[in-house]
């Protein structure tokens, strides 16, 4: 990693920490520069504006989340329930403990928060990218499943996970277990559909 990349990463790290601590509206480029150990001009050179920094911060959160989903799915191989449970549990836990992740996944924000448009745009992107990762995984572990039924299953489960992030109704462990069971049911239905049409 070169010095430019390290500086850029340090700036985004600083912006993230300041955003979580006091909200994006309160974040100032000078404060980000001090926290990152760089000059204010370096921050502007790297990102152009506060809007550019917001975009980079949102993009990093999306990449991190989607990377976690991919790793969890791969770690459980063809054990559909274990993979579903691990991914759902991780998502619910991360969102409950990390306001920025919650904002990325649900497009929540308040007031005049300038970060919201970037999070809103990226929340659509994260849903698209997470769905693609899930479909790719399903193609590998359920190759004979009906593709349309798998797409419906993954979309339904993702939407339910988001609804439980926005309005939690039970402890994370209980919700994750129930949603994992539902995911298995829907995916097994997709396999049955594939057998009928194949």
PDB file of C-alpha atoms in Angstrom:
ATOM      1  CA  UNK A   1       0.000   0.000   0.000  1.00  0.00           C
ATOM      2  CA  UNK A   2       1.483   3.369  -0.991  1.00  0.00           C
ATOM      3  CA  UNK A   3       1.455   6.560   1.059  1.00  0.00           C
ATOM      4  CA  UNK A   4      -1.473   7.976  -0.936  1.00  0.00           C
ATOM      5  CA  UNK A   5      -3.609   4.921  -0.213  1.00  0.00           C
ATOM      6  CA  UNK A   6      -2.631   4.997   3.465  1.00  0.00           C
ATOM      7  CA  UNK A   7      -3.539   8.684   3.706  1.00  0.00           C
ATOM      8  CA  UNK A   8      -6.842   8.080   1.953  1.00  0.00           C
ATOM      9  CA  UNK A   9      -7.683   5.166   4.256  1.00  0.00           C
ATOM     10  CA  UNK A  10      -6.700   7.175   7.333  1.00  0.00           C
ATOM     11  CA  UNK A  11      -8.927  10.058   6.222  1.00  0.00           C
ATOM     12  CA  UNK A  12     -11.933   7.792   5.635  1.00  0.00           C
ATOM     13  CA  UNK A  13     -11.283   6.076   8.993  1.00  0.00           C
ATOM     14  CA  UNK A  14     -11.226   9.464  10.707  1.00  0.00           C
ATOM     15  CA  UNK A  15     -14.392  10.603   8.931  1.00  0.00           C
ATOM     16  CA  UNK A  16     -16.143   7.395   9.971  1.00  0.00           C
ATOM     17  CA  UNK A  17     -15.148   7.770  13.622  1.00  0.00           C
ATOM     18  CA  UNK A  18     -16.245  11.407  13.718  1.00  0.00           C
ATOM     19  CA  UNK A  19     -19.536  10.598  11.984  1.00  0.00           C
ATOM     20  CA  UNK A  20     -20.377   7.823  14.434  1.00  0.00           C
ATOM     21  CA  UNK A  21     -19.426  10.073  17.372  1.00  0.00           C
ATOM     22  CA  UNK A  22     -21.327  13.199  16.405  1.00  0.00           C
ATOM     23  CA  UNK A  23     -23.172  12.803  13.110  1.00  0.00           C
ATOM     24  CA  UNK A  24     -22.171  13.843   9.609  1.00  0.00           C
ATOM     25  CA  UNK A  25     -23.534  17.391   9.995  1.00  0.00           C
ATOM     26  CA  UNK A  26     -20.990  18.039  12.745  1.00  0.00           C
ATOM     27  CA  UNK A  27     -18.039  16.674  10.767  1.00  0.00           C
ATOM     28  CA  UNK A  28     -15.636  19.354   9.507  1.00  0.00           C
ATOM     29  CA  UNK A  29     -12.865  18.768   7.014  1.00  0.00           C
ATOM     30  CA  UNK A  30     -10.334  20.354   9.383  1.00  0.00           C
ATOM     31  CA  UNK A  31     -11.335  17.971  12.175  1.00  0.00           C
ATOM     32  CA  UNK A  32     -11.047  15.008   9.795  1.00  0.00           C
ATOM     33  CA  UNK A  33      -7.576  16.183   8.774  1.00  0.00           C
ATOM     34  CA  UNK A  34      -6.434  16.518  12.411  1.00  0.00           C
ATOM     35  CA  UNK A  35      -7.818  13.091  13.333  1.00  0.00           C
ATOM     36  CA  UNK A  36      -6.124  11.517  10.292  1.00  0.00           C
ATOM     37  CA  UNK A  37      -2.813  13.279  10.930  1.00  0.00           C
ATOM     38  CA  UNK A  38      -2.784  15.032   7.551  1.00  0.00           C
ATOM     39  CA  UNK A  39      -3.253  18.588   6.349  1.00  0.00           C
ATOM     40  CA  UNK A  40      -6.666  19.985   5.501  1.00  0.00           C
ATOM     41  CA  UNK A  41      -5.427  20.485   1.942  1.00  0.00           C
ATOM     42  CA  UNK A  42      -4.595  16.772   1.713  1.00  0.00           C
ATOM     43  CA  UNK A  43      -8.202  15.940   2.548  1.00  0.00           C
ATOM     44  CA  UNK A  44      -9.431  18.276  -0.195  1.00  0.00           C
ATOM     45  CA  UNK A  45      -6.840  16.947  -2.661  1.00  0.00           C
ATOM     46  CA  UNK A  46      -8.001  13.366  -2.030  1.00  0.00           C
ATOM     47  CA  UNK A  47     -11.773  13.917  -2.027  1.00  0.00           C
ATOM     48  CA  UNK A  48     -12.430  17.336  -3.536  1.00  0.00           C
ATOM     49  CA  UNK A  49     -15.197  18.249  -1.103  1.00  0.00           C
ATOM     50  CA  UNK A  50     -17.154  17.017   1.874  1.00  0.00           C
ATOM     51  CA  UNK A  51     -19.559  15.416  -0.606  1.00  0.00           C
ATOM     52  CA  UNK A  52     -16.664  13.463  -2.126  1.00  0.00           C
ATOM     53  CA  UNK A  53     -15.630  12.289   1.324  1.00  0.00           C
ATOM     54  CA  UNK A  54     -19.223  11.217   2.053  1.00  0.00           C
ATOM     55  CA  UNK A  55     -19.251   9.191  -1.154  1.00  0.00           C
ATOM     56  CA  UNK A  56     -15.980   7.467  -0.243  1.00  0.00           C
ATOM     57  CA  UNK A  57     -17.228   6.704   3.270  1.00  0.00           C
ATOM     58  CA  UNK A  58     -20.497   5.229   2.018  1.00  0.00           C
ATOM     59  CA  UNK A  59     -18.676   3.180  -0.647  1.00  0.00           C
ATOM     60  CA  UNK A  60     -16.308   1.750   1.975  1.00  0.00           C
ATOM     61  CA  UNK A  61     -19.238   0.676   4.184  1.00  0.00           C
ATOM     62  CA  UNK A  62     -20.954  -1.038   1.263  1.00  0.00           C
ATOM     63  CA  UNK A  63     -17.773  -2.863   0.258  1.00  0.00           C
ATOM     64  CA  UNK A  64     -17.121  -3.987   3.826  1.00  0.00           C
ATOM     65  CA  UNK A  65     -20.666  -5.262   4.331  1.00  0.00           C
ATOM     66  CA  UNK A  66     -20.835  -7.145   1.032  1.00  0.00           C
ATOM     67  CA  UNK A  67     -17.372  -8.617   1.664  1.00  0.00           C
ATOM     68  CA  UNK A  68     -18.533  -9.902   5.061  1.00  0.00           C
ATOM     69  CA  UNK A  69     -21.610 -11.510   3.490  1.00  0.00           C
ATOM     70  CA  UNK A  70     -19.494 -13.237   0.833  1.00  0.00           C
ATOM     71  CA  UNK A  71     -17.001 -14.541   3.416  1.00  0.00           C
ATOM     72  CA  UNK A  72     -19.735 -15.893   5.712  1.00  0.00           C
ATOM     73  CA  UNK A  73     -21.482 -17.708   2.865  1.00  0.00           C
ATOM     74  CA  UNK A  74     -18.229 -19.267   1.681  1.00  0.00           C
ATOM     75  CA  UNK A  75     -17.252 -20.299   5.209  1.00  0.00           C
ATOM     76  CA  UNK A  76     -20.340 -22.520   5.485  1.00  0.00           C
ATOM     77  CA  UNK A  77     -20.028 -24.217   2.110  1.00  0.00           C
ATOM     78  CA  UNK A  78     -23.173 -26.051   1.105  1.00  0.00           C
ATOM     79  CA  UNK A  79     -24.773 -25.987   4.577  1.00  0.00           C
ATOM     80  CA  UNK A  80     -27.655 -23.739   3.568  1.00  0.00           C
ATOM     81  CA  UNK A  81     -29.107 -23.184   7.023  1.00  0.00           C
ATOM     82  CA  UNK A  82     -25.744 -22.487   8.669  1.00  0.00           C
ATOM     83  CA  UNK A  83     -24.827 -20.017   5.928  1.00  0.00           C
ATOM     84  CA  UNK A  84     -28.200 -18.271   6.118  1.00  0.00           C
ATOM     85  CA  UNK A  85     -28.115 -18.099   9.906  1.00  0.00           C
ATOM     86  CA  UNK A  86     -24.548 -16.784  10.066  1.00  0.00           C
ATOM     87  CA  UNK A  87     -25.212 -14.114   7.443  1.00  0.00           C
ATOM     88  CA  UNK A  88     -28.515 -12.959   8.938  1.00  0.00           C
ATOM     89  CA  UNK A  89     -27.165 -12.967  12.487  1.00  0.00           C
ATOM     90  CA  UNK A  90     -24.087 -10.993  11.441  1.00  0.00           C
ATOM     91  CA  UNK A  91     -26.189  -8.416   9.591  1.00  0.00           C
ATOM     92  CA  UNK A  92     -28.630  -7.908  12.478  1.00  0.00           C
ATOM     93  CA  UNK A  93     -25.810  -7.701  15.026  1.00  0.00           C
ATOM     94  CA  UNK A  94     -23.754  -5.252  12.965  1.00  0.00           C
ATOM     95  CA  UNK A  95     -26.725  -2.991  12.314  1.00  0.00           C
ATOM     96  CA  UNK A  96     -27.737  -2.996  15.985  1.00  0.00           C
ATOM     97  CA  UNK A  97     -24.263  -1.978  17.112  1.00  0.00           C
ATOM     98  CA  UNK A  98     -23.129   0.308  14.315  1.00  0.00           C
ATOM     99  CA  UNK A  99     -25.189   3.383  13.405  1.00  0.00           C
ATOM    100  CA  UNK A 100     -23.374   3.857  10.115  1.00  0.00           C
ATOM    101  CA  UNK A 101     -24.028   0.273   8.979  1.00  0.00           C
ATOM    102  CA  UNK A 102     -27.676   0.674  10.000  1.00  0.00           C
ATOM    103  CA  UNK A 103     -27.896   3.855   7.937  1.00  0.00           C
ATOM    104  CA  UNK A 104     -26.301   2.161   4.911  1.00  0.00           C
ATOM    105  CA  UNK A 105     -28.687  -0.800   5.101  1.00  0.00           C
ATOM    106  CA  UNK A 106     -31.877   1.112   5.804  1.00  0.00           C
ATOM    107  CA  UNK A 107     -31.311   4.626   4.408  1.00  0.00           C
ATOM    108  CA  UNK A 108     -32.120   6.073   7.817  1.00  0.00           C
ATOM    109  CA  UNK A 109     -30.871   9.460   8.819  1.00  0.00           C
ATOM    110  CA  UNK A 110     -32.156  12.626  10.313  1.00  0.00           C
ATOM    111  CA  UNK A 111     -32.459  16.336   9.839  1.00  0.00           C
ATOM    112  CA  UNK A 112     -30.305  17.957   7.201  1.00  0.00           C
ATOM    113  CA  UNK A 113     -27.712  15.210   7.293  1.00  0.00           C
ATOM    114  CA  UNK A 114     -25.787  15.592   4.033  1.00  0.00           C
ATOM    115  CA  UNK A 115     -24.574  12.027   4.231  1.00  0.00           C
ATOM    116  CA  UNK A 116     -28.082  10.654   3.758  1.00  0.00           C
ATOM    117  CA  UNK A 117     -28.219  10.991  -0.048  1.00  0.00           C
ATOM    118  CA  UNK A 118     -25.030   8.964  -0.370  1.00  0.00           C
ATOM    119  CA  UNK A 119     -26.256   6.356   2.068  1.00  0.00           C
ATOM    120  CA  UNK A 120     -29.600   6.195   0.283  1.00  0.00           C
ATOM    121  CA  UNK A 121     -27.922   5.679  -3.075  1.00  0.00           C
ATOM    122  CA  UNK A 122     -25.542   3.159  -1.600  1.00  0.00           C
ATOM    123  CA  UNK A 123     -28.263   1.302   0.295  1.00  0.00           C
ATOM    124  CA  UNK A 124     -29.834   0.492  -3.071  1.00  0.00           C
ATOM    125  CA  UNK A 125     -26.415  -0.572  -4.276  1.00  0.00           C
ATOM    126  CA  UNK A 126     -25.755  -2.694  -1.203  1.00  0.00           C
ATOM    127  CA  UNK A 127     -29.064  -4.501  -1.678  1.00  0.00           C
ATOM    128  CA  UNK A 128     -28.223  -5.166  -5.321  1.00  0.00           C
ATOM    129  CA  UNK A 129     -24.700  -6.329  -4.527  1.00  0.00           C
ATOM    130  CA  UNK A 130     -25.766  -8.473  -1.565  1.00  0.00           C
ATOM    131  CA  UNK A 131     -28.451 -10.091  -3.712  1.00  0.00           C
ATOM    132  CA  UNK A 132     -25.868 -10.850  -6.409  1.00  0.00           C
ATOM    133  CA  UNK A 133     -23.580 -12.464  -3.829  1.00  0.00           C
ATOM    134  CA  UNK A 134     -26.461 -14.582  -2.500  1.00  0.00           C
ATOM    135  CA  UNK A 135     -27.512 -15.655  -5.987  1.00  0.00           C
ATOM    136  CA  UNK A 136     -23.923 -16.564  -6.864  1.00  0.00           C
ATOM    137  CA  UNK A 137     -23.691 -18.648  -3.685  1.00  0.00           C
ATOM    138  CA  UNK A 138     -27.055 -20.316  -4.359  1.00  0.00           C
ATOM    139  CA  UNK A 139     -25.964 -21.195  -7.904  1.00  0.00           C
ATOM    140  CA  UNK A 140     -23.056 -23.093  -6.382  1.00  0.00           C
ATOM    141  CA  UNK A 141     -24.849 -24.895  -3.557  1.00  0.00           C
ATOM    142  CA  UNK A 142     -28.269 -25.340  -5.207  1.00  0.00           C
ATOM    143  CA  UNK A 143     -27.416 -25.694  -8.911  1.00  0.00           C
ATOM    144  CA  UNK A 144     -30.706 -27.404  -9.787  1.00  0.00           C
ATOM    145  CA  UNK A 145     -32.935 -24.847  -8.085  1.00  0.00           C
ATOM    146  CA  UNK A 146     -35.325 -22.692 -10.072  1.00  0.00           C
ATOM    147  CA  UNK A 147     -33.496 -19.398 -10.586  1.00  0.00           C
ATOM    148  CA  UNK A 148     -36.618 -17.210 -10.341  1.00  0.00           C
ATOM    149  CA  UNK A 149     -37.658 -18.917  -7.109  1.00  0.00           C
ATOM    150  CA  UNK A 150     -34.153 -18.434  -5.664  1.00  0.00           C
ATOM    151  CA  UNK A 151     -34.246 -14.751  -6.628  1.00  0.00           C
ATOM    152  CA  UNK A 152     -37.624 -14.381  -4.902  1.00  0.00           C
ATOM    153  CA  UNK A 153     -36.331 -16.179  -1.793  1.00  0.00           C
ATOM    154  CA  UNK A 154     -33.221 -14.032  -1.468  1.00  0.00           C
ATOM    155  CA  UNK A 155     -35.100 -10.800  -2.113  1.00  0.00           C
ATOM    156  CA  UNK A 156     -37.767 -11.726   0.456  1.00  0.00           C
ATOM    157  CA  UNK A 157     -35.260 -12.645   3.150  1.00  0.00           C
ATOM    158  CA  UNK A 158     -33.196  -9.483   2.562  1.00  0.00           C
ATOM    159  CA  UNK A 159     -36.314  -7.317   2.865  1.00  0.00           C
ATOM    160  CA  UNK A 160     -37.347  -9.091   6.067  1.00  0.00           C
ATOM    161  CA  UNK A 161     -33.878  -8.659   7.572  1.00  0.00           C
ATOM    162  CA  UNK A 162     -34.027  -4.933   6.827  1.00  0.00           C
ATOM    163  CA  UNK A 163     -37.497  -4.663   8.365  1.00  0.00           C
ATOM    164  CA  UNK A 164     -36.171  -6.293  11.551  1.00  0.00           C
ATOM    165  CA  UNK A 165     -33.263  -3.830  11.606  1.00  0.00           C
ATOM    166  CA  UNK A 166     -35.671  -0.897  11.366  1.00  0.00           C
ATOM    167  CA  UNK A 167     -38.207  -2.313  13.833  1.00  0.00           C
ATOM    168  CA  UNK A 168     -36.672  -5.102  15.912  1.00  0.00           C
ATOM    169  CA  UNK A 169     -39.323  -7.356  17.405  1.00  0.00           C
ATOM    170  CA  UNK A 170     -37.222  -9.915  19.242  1.00  0.00           C
ATOM    171  CA  UNK A 171     -33.629 -10.576  20.317  1.00  0.00           C
ATOM    172  CA  UNK A 172     -31.164 -10.961  17.438  1.00  0.00           C
ATOM    173  CA  UNK A 173     -30.562 -14.677  18.093  1.00  0.00           C
ATOM    174  CA  UNK A 174     -34.280 -15.475  17.958  1.00  0.00           C
ATOM    175  CA  UNK A 175     -34.899 -13.386  14.841  1.00  0.00           C
ATOM    176  CA  UNK A 176     -31.850 -14.817  13.043  1.00  0.00           C
ATOM    177  CA  UNK A 177     -32.930 -18.381  13.789  1.00  0.00           C
ATOM    178  CA  UNK A 178     -36.478 -17.775  12.544  1.00  0.00           C
ATOM    179  CA  UNK A 179     -35.338 -15.990   9.382  1.00  0.00           C
ATOM    180  CA  UNK A 180     -32.762 -18.706   8.670  1.00  0.00           C
ATOM    181  CA  UNK A 181     -35.533 -21.314   8.901  1.00  0.00           C
ATOM    182  CA  UNK A 182     -37.623 -19.258   6.491  1.00  0.00           C
ATOM    183  CA  UNK A 183     -34.678 -18.911   4.096  1.00  0.00           C
ATOM    184  CA  UNK A 184     -34.201 -22.689   4.090  1.00  0.00           C
ATOM    185  CA  UNK A 185     -37.915 -23.248   3.460  1.00  0.00           C
ATOM    186  CA  UNK A 186     -37.948 -20.827   0.519  1.00  0.00           C
ATOM    187  CA  UNK A 187     -34.741 -22.197  -0.968  1.00  0.00           C
ATOM    188  CA  UNK A 188     -35.928 -25.787  -0.674  1.00  0.00           C
ATOM    189  CA  UNK A 189     -39.100 -24.704  -2.469  1.00  0.00           C
ATOM    190  CA  UNK A 190     -36.848 -23.307  -5.209  1.00  0.00           C
ATOM    191  CA  UNK A 191     -35.134 -26.704  -5.476  1.00  0.00           C
ATOM    192  CA  UNK A 192     -38.531 -28.406  -5.762  1.00  0.00           C
ATOM    193  CA  UNK A 193     -39.576 -25.941  -8.461  1.00  0.00           C
ATOM    194  CA  UNK A 194     -36.352 -26.633 -10.317  1.00  0.00           C
ATOM    195  CA  UNK A 195     -37.011 -30.377 -10.226  1.00  0.00           C
ATOM    196  CA  UNK A 196     -40.499 -29.855 -11.641  1.00  0.00           C
ATOM    197  CA  UNK A 197     -39.394 -27.630 -14.480  1.00  0.00           C
ATOM    198  CA  UNK A 198     -36.072 -29.393 -15.143  1.00  0.00           C
TER     199      UNK A 198
END
